[in-house]
C-alpha positions as a LaTeX table, in Angstrom:
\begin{tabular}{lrrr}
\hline
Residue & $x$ (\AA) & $y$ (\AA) & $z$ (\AA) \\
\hline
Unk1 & $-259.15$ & 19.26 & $-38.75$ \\
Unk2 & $-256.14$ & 20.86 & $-40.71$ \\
Unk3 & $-253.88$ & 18.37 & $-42.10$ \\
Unk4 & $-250.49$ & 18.90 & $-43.18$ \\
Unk5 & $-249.06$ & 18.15 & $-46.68$ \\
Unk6 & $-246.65$ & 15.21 & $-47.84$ \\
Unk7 & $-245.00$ & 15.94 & $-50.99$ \\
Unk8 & $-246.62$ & 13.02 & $-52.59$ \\
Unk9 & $-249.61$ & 15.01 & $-52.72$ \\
Unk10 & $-247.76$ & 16.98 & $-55.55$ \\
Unk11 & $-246.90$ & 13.60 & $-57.44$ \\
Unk12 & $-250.42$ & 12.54 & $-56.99$ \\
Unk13 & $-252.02$ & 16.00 & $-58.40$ \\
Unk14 & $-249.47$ & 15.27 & $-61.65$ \\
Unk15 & $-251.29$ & 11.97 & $-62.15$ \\
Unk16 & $-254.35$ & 13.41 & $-62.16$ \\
Unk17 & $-253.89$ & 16.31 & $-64.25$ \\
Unk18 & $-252.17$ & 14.65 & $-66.97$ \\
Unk19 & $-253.76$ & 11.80 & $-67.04$ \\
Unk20 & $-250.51$ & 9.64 & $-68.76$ \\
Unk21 & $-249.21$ & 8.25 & $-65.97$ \\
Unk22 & $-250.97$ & 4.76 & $-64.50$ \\
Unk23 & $-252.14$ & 4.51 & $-61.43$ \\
Unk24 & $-249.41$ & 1.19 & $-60.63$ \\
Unk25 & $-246.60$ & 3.29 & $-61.30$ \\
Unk26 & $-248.17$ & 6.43 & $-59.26$ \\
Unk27 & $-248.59$ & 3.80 & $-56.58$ \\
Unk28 & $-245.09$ & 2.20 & $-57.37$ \\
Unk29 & $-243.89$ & 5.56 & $-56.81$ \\
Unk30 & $-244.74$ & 6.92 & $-53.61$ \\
Unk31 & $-245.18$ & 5.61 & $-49.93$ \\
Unk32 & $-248.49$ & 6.04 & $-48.52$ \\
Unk33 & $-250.66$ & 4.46 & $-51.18$ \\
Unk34 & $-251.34$ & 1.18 & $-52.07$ \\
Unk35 & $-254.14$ & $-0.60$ & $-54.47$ \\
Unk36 & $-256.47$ & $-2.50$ & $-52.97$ \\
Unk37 & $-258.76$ & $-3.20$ & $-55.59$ \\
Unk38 & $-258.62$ & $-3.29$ & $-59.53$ \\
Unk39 & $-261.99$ & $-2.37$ & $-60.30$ \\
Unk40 & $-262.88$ & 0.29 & $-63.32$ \\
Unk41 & $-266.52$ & 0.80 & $-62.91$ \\
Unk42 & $-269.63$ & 3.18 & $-64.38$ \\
Unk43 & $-269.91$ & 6.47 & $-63.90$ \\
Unk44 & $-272.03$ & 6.62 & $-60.77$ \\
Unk45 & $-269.69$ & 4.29 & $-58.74$ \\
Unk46 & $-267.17$ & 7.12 & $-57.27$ \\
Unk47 & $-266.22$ & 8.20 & $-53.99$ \\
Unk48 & $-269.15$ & 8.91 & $-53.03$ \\
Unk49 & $-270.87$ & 5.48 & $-53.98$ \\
Unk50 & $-267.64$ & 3.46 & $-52.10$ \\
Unk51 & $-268.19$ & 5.59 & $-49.01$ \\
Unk52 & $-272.16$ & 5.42 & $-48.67$ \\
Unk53 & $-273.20$ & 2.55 & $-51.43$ \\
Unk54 & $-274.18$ & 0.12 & $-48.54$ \\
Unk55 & $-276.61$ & 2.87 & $-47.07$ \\
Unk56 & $-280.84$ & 2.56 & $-47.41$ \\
Unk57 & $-281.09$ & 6.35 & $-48.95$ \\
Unk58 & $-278.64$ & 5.63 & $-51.44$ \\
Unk59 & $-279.54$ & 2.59 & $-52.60$ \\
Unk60 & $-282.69$ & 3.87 & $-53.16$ \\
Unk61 & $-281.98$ & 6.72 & $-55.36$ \\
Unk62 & $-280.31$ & 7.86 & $-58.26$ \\
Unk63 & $-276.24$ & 7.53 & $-58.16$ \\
Unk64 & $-276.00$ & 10.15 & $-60.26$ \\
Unk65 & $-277.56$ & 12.71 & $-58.90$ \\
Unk66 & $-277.04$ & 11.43 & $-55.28$ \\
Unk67 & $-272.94$ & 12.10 & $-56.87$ \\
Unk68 & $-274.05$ & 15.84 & $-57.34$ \\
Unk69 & $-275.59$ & 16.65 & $-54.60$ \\
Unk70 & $-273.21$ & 15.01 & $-52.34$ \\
Unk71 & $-270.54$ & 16.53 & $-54.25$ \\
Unk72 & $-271.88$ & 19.46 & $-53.67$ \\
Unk73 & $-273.01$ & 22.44 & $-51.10$ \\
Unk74 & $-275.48$ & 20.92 & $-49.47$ \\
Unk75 & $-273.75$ & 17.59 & $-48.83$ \\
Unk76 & $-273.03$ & 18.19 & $-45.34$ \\
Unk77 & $-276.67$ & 19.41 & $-44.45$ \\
Unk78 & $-278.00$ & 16.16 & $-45.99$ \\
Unk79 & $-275.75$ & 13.39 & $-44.74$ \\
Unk80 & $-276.41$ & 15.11 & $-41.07$ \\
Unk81 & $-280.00$ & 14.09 & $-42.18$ \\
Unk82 & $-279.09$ & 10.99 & $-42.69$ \\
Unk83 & $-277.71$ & 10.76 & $-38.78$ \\
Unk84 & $-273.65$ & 11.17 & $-39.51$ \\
Unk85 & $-272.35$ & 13.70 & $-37.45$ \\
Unk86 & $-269.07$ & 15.05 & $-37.39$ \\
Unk87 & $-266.46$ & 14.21 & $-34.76$ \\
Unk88 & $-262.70$ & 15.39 & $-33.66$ \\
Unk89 & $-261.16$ & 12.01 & $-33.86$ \\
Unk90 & $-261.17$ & 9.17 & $-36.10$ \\
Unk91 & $-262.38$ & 5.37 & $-35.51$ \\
Unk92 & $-262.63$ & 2.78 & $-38.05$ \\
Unk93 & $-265.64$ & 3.32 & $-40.57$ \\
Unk94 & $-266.00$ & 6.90 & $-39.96$ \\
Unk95 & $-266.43$ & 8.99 & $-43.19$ \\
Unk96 & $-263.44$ & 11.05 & $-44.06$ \\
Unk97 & $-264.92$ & 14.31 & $-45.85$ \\
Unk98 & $-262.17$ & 16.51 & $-48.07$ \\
Unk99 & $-263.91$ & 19.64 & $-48.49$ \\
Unk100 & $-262.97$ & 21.76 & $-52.24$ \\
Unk101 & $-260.09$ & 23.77 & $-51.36$ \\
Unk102 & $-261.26$ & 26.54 & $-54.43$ \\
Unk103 & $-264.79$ & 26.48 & $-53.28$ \\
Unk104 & $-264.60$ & 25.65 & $-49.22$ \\
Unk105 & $-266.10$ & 28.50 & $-48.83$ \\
Unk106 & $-269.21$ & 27.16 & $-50.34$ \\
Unk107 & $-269.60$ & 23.79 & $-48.69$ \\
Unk108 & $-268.30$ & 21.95 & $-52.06$ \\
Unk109 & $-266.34$ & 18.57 & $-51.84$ \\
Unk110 & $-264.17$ & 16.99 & $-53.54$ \\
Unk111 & $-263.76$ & 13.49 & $-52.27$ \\
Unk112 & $-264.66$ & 10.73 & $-49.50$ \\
Unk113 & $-263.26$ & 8.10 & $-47.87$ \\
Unk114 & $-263.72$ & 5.46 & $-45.07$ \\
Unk115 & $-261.22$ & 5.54 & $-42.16$ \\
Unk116 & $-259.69$ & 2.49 & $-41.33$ \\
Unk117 & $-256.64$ & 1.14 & $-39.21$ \\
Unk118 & $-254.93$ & 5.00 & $-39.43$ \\
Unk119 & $-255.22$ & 5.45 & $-42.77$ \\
Unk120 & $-258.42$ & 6.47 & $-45.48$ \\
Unk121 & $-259.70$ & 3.78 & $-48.22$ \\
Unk122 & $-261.20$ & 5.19 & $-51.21$ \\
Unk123 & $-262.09$ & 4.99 & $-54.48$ \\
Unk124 & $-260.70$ & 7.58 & $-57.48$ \\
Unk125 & $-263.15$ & 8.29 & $-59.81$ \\
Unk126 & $-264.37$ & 5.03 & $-61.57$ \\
Unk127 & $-260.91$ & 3.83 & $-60.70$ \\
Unk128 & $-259.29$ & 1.84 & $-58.86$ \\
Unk129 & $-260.07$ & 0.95 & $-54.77$ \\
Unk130 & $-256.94$ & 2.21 & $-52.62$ \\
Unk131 & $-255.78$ & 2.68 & $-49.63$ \\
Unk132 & $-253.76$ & 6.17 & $-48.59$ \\
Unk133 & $-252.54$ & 8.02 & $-45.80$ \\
Unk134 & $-254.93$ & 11.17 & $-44.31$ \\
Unk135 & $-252.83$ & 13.57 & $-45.75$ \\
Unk136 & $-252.15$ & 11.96 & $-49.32$ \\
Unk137 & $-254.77$ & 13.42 & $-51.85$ \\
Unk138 & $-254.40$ & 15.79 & $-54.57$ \\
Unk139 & $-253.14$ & 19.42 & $-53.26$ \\
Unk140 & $-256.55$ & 21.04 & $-55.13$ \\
Unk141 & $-258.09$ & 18.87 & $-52.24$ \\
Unk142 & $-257.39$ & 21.45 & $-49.57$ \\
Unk143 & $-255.83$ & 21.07 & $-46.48$ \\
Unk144 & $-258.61$ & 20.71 & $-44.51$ \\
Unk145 & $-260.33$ & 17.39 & $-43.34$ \\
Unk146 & $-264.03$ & 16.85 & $-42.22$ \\
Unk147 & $-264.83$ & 13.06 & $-40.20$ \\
Unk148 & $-268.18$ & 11.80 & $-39.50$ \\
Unk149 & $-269.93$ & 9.03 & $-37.75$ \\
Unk150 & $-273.36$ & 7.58 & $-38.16$ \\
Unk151 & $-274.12$ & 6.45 & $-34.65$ \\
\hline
\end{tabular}
């Protein structure tokens, strides 16, 4: 699914890059995002463990490198695997996929989320826990959008 832009997405990609601006007053700042959770964690909590952390396979193995390879080009491949498949439209719980907008291409990602009520809740890094509209990520994250469903 292509998404469109909002220009927070350019606000957001500042806060990232420069790294001197908190994440309260990026969230003060713009509509469409709001913390959920405080919660500065190790280096294998990410994305990727807030999206699939509660599942059997990942519990099981290594965060780390479950982090690269799901980060990487043979995520998809693997989760479908794992019984997600992908789907047109969005219901609560479903896995929202932001494929690498430099190396799409590829099959790389750059972040996860979990679809609920309308909107995506994720985690940034070993950051915070929020809550953000579909189409507010960082521009580098493409302008496509992948959604899957474990049955």
């Amino acid at each position: 699914m292509r998404i469109s832009r909002l220009p927070v997405s350019e606000a957001w990609e500042r806060w990232l890059s420069e790294g001197n601006i908190t994440l309260e007053k990026f969230i003060g700042q713009n509509d469409g995002v709001e913390l959920i959770e405080k919660a500065f964690t190790g280096d294998g909590e990410r994305c990727v463990w807030f999206a699939f952390g509660n599942e059997e396979w990942y519990q099981k193995g290594d965060p780390g490198e479950l982090n690269r390879l799901l980060m990487g080009p043979m995520a998809l491949g693997f989760l479908g695997e794992n019984g997600y498949r992908e789907v047109t439209s969005p219901q609560d719980y479903d896995i929202v996929v932001y494929p690498s907008r430099e190396l799409q291409d590829m099959g790389y990602i750059d972040h996860y989320g979990v679809y609920i009520a309308g909107g995506v809740v994720s985690k940034l890094g070993r950051l915070h826990i929020v809550r953000h509209e579909l189409e507010v990520i960082p521009c580098g994250f493409g302008d496509e959008v992948i959604f899957l469903r474990k049955p």
